[in-house]
Coordinates of N, CA and C in Angstrom, one line a residue:
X40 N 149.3 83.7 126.5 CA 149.6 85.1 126.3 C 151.0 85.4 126.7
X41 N 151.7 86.0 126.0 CA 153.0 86.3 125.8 C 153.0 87.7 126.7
X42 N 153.5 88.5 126.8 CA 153.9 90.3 127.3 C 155.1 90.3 128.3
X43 N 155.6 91.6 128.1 CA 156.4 92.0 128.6 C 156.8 93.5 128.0
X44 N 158.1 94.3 128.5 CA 158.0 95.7 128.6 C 157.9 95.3 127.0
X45 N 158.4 96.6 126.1 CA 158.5 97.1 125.0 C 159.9 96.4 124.6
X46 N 160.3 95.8 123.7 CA 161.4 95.3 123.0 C 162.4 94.2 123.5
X47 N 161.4 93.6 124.2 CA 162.6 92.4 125.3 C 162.8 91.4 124.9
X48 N 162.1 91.2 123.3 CA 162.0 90.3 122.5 C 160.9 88.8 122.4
X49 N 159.9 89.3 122.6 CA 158.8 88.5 122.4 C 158.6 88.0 121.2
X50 N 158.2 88.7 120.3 CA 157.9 88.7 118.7 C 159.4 87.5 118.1
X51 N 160.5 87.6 118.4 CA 161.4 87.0 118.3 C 161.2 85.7 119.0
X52 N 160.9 85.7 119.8 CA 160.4 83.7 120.6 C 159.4 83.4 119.9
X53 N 158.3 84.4 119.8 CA 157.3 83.9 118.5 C 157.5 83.7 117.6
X54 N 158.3 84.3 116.6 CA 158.3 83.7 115.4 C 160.0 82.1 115.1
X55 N 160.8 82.6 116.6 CA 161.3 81.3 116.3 C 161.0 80.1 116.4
X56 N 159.7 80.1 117.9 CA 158.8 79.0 117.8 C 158.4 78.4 117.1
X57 N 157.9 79.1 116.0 CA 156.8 79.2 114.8 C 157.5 78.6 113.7
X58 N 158.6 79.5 113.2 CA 159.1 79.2 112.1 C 160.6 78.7 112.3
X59 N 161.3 78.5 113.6 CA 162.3 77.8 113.5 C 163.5 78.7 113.2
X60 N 163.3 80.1 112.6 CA 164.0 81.0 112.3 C 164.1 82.5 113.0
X61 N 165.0 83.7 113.2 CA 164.8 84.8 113.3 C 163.7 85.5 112.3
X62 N 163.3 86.6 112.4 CA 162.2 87.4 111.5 C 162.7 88.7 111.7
X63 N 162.8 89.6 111.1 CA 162.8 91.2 111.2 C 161.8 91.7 111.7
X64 N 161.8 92.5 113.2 CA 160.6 92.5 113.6 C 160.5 94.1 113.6
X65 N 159.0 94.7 114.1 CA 159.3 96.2 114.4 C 158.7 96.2 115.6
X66 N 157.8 97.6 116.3 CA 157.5 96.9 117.6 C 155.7 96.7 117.0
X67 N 155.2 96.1 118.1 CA 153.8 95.5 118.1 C 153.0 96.4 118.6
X68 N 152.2 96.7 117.8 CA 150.9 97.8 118.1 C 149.8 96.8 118.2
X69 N 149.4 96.3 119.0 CA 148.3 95.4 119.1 C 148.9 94.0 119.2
X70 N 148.8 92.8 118.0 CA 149.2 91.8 119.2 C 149.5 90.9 117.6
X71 N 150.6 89.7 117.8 CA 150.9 88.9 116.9 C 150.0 87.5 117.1
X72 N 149.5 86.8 116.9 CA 148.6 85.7 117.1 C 149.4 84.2 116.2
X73 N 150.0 83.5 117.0 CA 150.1 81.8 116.3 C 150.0 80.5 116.9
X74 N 150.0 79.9 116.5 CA 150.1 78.5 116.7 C 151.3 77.4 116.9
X75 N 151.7 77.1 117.6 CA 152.8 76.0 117.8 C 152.7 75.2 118.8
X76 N 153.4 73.8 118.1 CA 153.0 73.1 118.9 C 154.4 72.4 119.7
X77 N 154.7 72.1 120.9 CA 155.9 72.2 121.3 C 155.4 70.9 122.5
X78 N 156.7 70.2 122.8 CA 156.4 69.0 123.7 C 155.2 67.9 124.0
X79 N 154.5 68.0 122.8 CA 153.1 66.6 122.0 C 152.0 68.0 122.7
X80 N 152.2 69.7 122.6 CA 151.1 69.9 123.3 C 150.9 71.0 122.3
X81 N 149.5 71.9 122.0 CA 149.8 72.5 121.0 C 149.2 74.1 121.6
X82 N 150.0 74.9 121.5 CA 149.9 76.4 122.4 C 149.5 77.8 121.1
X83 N 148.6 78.1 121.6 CA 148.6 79.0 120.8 C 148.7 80.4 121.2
X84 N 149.5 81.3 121.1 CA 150.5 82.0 121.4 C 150.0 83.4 121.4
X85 N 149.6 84.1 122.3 CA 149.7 85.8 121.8 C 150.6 86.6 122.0
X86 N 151.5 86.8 121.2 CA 152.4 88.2 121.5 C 151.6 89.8 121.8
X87 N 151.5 89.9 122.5 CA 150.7 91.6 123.2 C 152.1 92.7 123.2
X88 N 151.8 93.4 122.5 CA 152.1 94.5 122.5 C 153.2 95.2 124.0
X89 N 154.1 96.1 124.0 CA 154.6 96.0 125.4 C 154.7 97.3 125.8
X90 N 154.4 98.3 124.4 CA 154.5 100.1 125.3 C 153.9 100.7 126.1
X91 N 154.4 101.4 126.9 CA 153.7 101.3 128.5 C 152.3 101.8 128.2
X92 N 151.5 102.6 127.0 CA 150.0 103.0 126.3 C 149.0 101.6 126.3
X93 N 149.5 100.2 125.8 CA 149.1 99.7 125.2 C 149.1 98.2 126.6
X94 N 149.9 98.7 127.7 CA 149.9 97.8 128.9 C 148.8 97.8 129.4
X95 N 147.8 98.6 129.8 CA 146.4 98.6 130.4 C 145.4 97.5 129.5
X96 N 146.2 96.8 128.4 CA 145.0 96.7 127.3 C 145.2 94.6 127.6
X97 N 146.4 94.6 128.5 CA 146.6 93.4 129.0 C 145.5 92.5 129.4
X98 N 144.7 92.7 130.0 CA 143.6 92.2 130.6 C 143.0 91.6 130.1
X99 N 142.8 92.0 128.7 CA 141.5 92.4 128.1 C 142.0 90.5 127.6
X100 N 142.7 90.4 127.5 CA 143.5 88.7 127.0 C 143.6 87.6 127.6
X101 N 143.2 88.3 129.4 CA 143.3 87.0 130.7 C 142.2 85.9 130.2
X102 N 141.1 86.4 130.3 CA 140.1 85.3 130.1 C 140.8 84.4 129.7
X103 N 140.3 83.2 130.0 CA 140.3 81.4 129.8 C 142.1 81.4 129.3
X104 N 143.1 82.0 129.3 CA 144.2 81.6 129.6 C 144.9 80.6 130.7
X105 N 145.2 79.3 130.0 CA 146.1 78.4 130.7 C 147.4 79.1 131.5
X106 N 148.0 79.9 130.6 CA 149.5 79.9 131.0 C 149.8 81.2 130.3
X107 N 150.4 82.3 131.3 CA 151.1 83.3 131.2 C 152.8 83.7 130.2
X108 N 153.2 84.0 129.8 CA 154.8 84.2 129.6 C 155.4 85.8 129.6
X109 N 155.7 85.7 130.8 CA 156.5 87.0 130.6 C 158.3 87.1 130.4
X110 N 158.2 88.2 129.1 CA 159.8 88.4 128.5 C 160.7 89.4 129.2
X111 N 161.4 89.6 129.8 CA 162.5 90.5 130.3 C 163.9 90.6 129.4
X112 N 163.9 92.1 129.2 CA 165.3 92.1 128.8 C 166.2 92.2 130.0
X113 N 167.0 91.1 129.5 CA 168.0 90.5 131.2 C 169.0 91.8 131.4
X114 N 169.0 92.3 129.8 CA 170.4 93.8 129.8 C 170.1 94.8 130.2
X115 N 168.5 95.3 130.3 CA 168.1 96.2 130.4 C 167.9 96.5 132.0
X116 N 168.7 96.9 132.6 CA 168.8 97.2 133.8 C 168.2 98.3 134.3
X117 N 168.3 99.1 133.7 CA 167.1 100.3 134.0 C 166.4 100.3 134.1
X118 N 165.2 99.4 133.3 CA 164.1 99.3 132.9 C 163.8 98.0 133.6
X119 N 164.5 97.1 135.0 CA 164.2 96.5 135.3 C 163.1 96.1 136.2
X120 N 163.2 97.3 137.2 CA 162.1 97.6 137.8 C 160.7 97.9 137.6
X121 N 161.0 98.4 136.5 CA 159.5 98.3 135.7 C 159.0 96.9 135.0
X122 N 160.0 96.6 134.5 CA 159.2 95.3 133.9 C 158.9 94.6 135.4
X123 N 159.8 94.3 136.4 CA 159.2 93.5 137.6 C 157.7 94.2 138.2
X124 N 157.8 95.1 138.0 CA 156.5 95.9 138.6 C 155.3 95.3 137.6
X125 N 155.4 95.3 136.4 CA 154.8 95.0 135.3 C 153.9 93.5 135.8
X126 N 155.5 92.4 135.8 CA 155.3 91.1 136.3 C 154.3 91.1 137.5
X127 N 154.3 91.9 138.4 CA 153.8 91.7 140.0 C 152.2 92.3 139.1
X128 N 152.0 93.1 138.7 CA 150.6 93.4 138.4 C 150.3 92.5 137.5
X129 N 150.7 92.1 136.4 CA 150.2 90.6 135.7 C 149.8 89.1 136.9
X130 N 150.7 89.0 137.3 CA 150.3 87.3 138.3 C 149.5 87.6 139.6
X131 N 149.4 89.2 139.5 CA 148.5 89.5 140.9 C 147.1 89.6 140.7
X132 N 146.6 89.8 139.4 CA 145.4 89.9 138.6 C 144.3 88.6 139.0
X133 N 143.5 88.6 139.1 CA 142.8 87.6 140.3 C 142.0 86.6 138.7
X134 N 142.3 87.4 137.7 CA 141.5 86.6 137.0 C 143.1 85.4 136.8
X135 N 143.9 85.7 137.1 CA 145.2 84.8 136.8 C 145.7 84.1 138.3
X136 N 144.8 83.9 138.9 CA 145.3 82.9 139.8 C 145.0 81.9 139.6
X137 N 146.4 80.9 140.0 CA 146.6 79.5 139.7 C 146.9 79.3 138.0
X138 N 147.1 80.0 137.4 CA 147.8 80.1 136.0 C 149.1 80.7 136.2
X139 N 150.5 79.7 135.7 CA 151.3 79.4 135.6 C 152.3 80.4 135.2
X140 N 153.0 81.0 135.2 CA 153.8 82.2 134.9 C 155.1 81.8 134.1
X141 N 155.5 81.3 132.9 CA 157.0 81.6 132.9 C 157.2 82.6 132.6
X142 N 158.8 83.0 133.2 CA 159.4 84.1 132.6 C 160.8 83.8 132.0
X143 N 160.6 84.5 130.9 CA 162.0 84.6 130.0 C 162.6 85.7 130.6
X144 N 164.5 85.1 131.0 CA 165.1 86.3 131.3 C 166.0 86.7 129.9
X145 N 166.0 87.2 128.8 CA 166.1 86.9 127.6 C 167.3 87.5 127.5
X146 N 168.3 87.5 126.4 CA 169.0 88.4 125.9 C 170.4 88.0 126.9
X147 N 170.3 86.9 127.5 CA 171.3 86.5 128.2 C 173.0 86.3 127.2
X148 N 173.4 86.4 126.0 CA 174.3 86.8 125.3 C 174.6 88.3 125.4
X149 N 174.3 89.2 126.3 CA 174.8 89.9 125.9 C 175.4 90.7 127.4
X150 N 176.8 91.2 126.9 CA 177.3 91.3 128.4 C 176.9 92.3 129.4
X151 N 176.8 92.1 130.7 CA 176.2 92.6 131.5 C 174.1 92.4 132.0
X152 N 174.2 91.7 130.9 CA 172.7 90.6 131.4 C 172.3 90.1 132.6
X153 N 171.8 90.5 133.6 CA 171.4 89.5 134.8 C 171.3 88.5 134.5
X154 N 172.0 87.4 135.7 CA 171.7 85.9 135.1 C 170.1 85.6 135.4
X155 N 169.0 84.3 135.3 CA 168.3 84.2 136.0 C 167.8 83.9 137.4
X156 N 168.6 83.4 138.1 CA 169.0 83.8 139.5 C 168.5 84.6 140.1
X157 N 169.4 85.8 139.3 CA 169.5 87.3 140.0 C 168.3 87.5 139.3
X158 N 167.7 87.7 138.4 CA 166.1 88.2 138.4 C 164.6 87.2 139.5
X159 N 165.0 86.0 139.5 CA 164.0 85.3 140.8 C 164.2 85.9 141.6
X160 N 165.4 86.3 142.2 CA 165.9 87.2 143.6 C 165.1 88.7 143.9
X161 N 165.4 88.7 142.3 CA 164.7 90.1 142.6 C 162.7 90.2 142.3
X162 N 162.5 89.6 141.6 CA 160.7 88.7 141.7 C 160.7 88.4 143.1
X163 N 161.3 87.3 144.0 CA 160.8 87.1 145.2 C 160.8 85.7 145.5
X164 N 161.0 84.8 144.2 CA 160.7 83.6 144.0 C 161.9 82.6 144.7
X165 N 163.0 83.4 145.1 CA 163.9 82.2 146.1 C 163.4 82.1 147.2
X166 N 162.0 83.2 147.3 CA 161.2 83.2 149.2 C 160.3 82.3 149.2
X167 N 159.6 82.3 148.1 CA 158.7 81.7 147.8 C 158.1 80.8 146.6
X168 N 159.1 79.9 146.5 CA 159.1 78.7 145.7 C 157.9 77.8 144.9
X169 N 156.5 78.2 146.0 CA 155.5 77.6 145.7 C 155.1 77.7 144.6
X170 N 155.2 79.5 144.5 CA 154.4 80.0 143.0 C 155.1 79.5 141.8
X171 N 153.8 79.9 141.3 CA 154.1 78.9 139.8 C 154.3 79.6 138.5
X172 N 156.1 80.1 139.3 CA 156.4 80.5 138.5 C 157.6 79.9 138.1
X173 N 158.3 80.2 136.9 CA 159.9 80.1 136.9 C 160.8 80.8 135.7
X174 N 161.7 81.3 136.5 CA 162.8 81.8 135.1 C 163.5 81.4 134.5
X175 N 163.3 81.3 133.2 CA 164.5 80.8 132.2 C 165.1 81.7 131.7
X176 N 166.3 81.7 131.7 CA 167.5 82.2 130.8 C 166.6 81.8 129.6
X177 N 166.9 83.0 128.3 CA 166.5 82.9 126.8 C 167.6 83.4 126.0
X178 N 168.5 83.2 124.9 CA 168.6 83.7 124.1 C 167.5 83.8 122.2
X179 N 166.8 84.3 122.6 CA 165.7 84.0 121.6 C 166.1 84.0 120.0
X180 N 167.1 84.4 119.7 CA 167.8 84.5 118.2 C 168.2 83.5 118.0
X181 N 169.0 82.9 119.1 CA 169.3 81.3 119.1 C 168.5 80.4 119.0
X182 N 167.7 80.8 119.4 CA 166.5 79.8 120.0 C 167.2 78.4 121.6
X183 N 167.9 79.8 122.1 CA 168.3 78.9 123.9 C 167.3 79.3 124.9
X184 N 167.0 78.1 125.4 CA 166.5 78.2 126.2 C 165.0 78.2 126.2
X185 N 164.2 78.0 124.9 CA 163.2 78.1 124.9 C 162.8 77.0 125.2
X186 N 163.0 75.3 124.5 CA 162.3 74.7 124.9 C 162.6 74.1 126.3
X187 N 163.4 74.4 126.8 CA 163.7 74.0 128.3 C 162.7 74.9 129.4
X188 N 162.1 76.0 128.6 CA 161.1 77.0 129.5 C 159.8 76.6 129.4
X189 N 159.2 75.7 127.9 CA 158.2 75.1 127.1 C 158.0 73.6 128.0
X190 N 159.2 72.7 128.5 CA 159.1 71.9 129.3 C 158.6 71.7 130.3
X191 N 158.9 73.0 131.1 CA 158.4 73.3 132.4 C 157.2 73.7 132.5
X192 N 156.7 74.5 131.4 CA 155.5 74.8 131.5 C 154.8 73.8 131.3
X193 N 155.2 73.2 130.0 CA 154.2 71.9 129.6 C 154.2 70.6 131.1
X194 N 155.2 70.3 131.8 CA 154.8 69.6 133.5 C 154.0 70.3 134.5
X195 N 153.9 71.6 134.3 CA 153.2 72.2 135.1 C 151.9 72.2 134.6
X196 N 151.3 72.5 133.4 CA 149.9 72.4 132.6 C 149.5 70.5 133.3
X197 N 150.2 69.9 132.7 CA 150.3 68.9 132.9 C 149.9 68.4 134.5
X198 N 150.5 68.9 135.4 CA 149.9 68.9 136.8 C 148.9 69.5 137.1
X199 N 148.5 70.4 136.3 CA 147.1 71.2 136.7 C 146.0 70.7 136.4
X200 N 146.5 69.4 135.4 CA 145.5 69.0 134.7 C 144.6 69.9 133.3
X201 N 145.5 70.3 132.6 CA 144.8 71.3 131.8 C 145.5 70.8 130.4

């Protein structure tokens, strides 16, 4: 399961995963559904929707989920707090404990982007290292940083035994 706020570019890691390319995207009313398969492991992917109407409807996706991914726009400063807020209500969800969280700090090309660092900092995750979580820097148009985010998760699935 994919989510994050509205436009931080989910649909764009989805379809570059998928197809290797950018796509013209618009926003997601309900949810994009694919298949890829990345480091000999094969994930199948929900992009959910991210307008704050359509965030209650999150849940409804936890069931039997291995592994979380939440997208942050790294530029969107404003809206930062909300997407962390977002994050803390997703990994706090009791149907999602001990499932794996990455987060994309995305959009890192563009200037004045938090690094990802400074978004762990602001998650909590330099306090507390345990959780299983981690940020990657993304540029998703490029396709940076994804499979180095795909890595980690896939060691971590891999240690859970899943």
């Amino acid at each position: 399961m994919m989510v994050g706020l509205d436009a931080p570019g989910k649909t764009t890691i989805l379809y570059k995963l998928k197809l290797g390319d950018i796509v013209t995207t618009i926003p997601t009313i309900g949810f994009n559904v694919e298949t890829v398969s990345l480091h000999s492991r094969t994930y199948t992917l929900w992009d959910v929707g991210g307008p704050d109407k359509i965030r209650p409807l999150w849940r409804h996706y936890y069931a039997g989920i291995d592994a979380s991914i939440f997208v942050i726009d790294s530029n969107d400063i404003p809206r930062m707090e909300e997407a962390i807020s977002e994050l803390r209500r997703l990994t706090s969800a009791e149907e999602l404990t001990n499932v794996p969280c990455l987060i994309f700090a995305n959009k890192q090309d563009l200037p004045g982007a938090l690094p990802p660092e400074e978004i762990a900092r602001m998650i909590g995750l330099t306090l507390r290292p345990e959780m299983l979580m981690h940020v990657q820097g993304s540029i998703a148009t490029q396709g940076v940083g994804l499979a180095e985010g795909f890595a980690w998760l896939n060691s971590v699935l891999d240690a859970l035994g899943k």
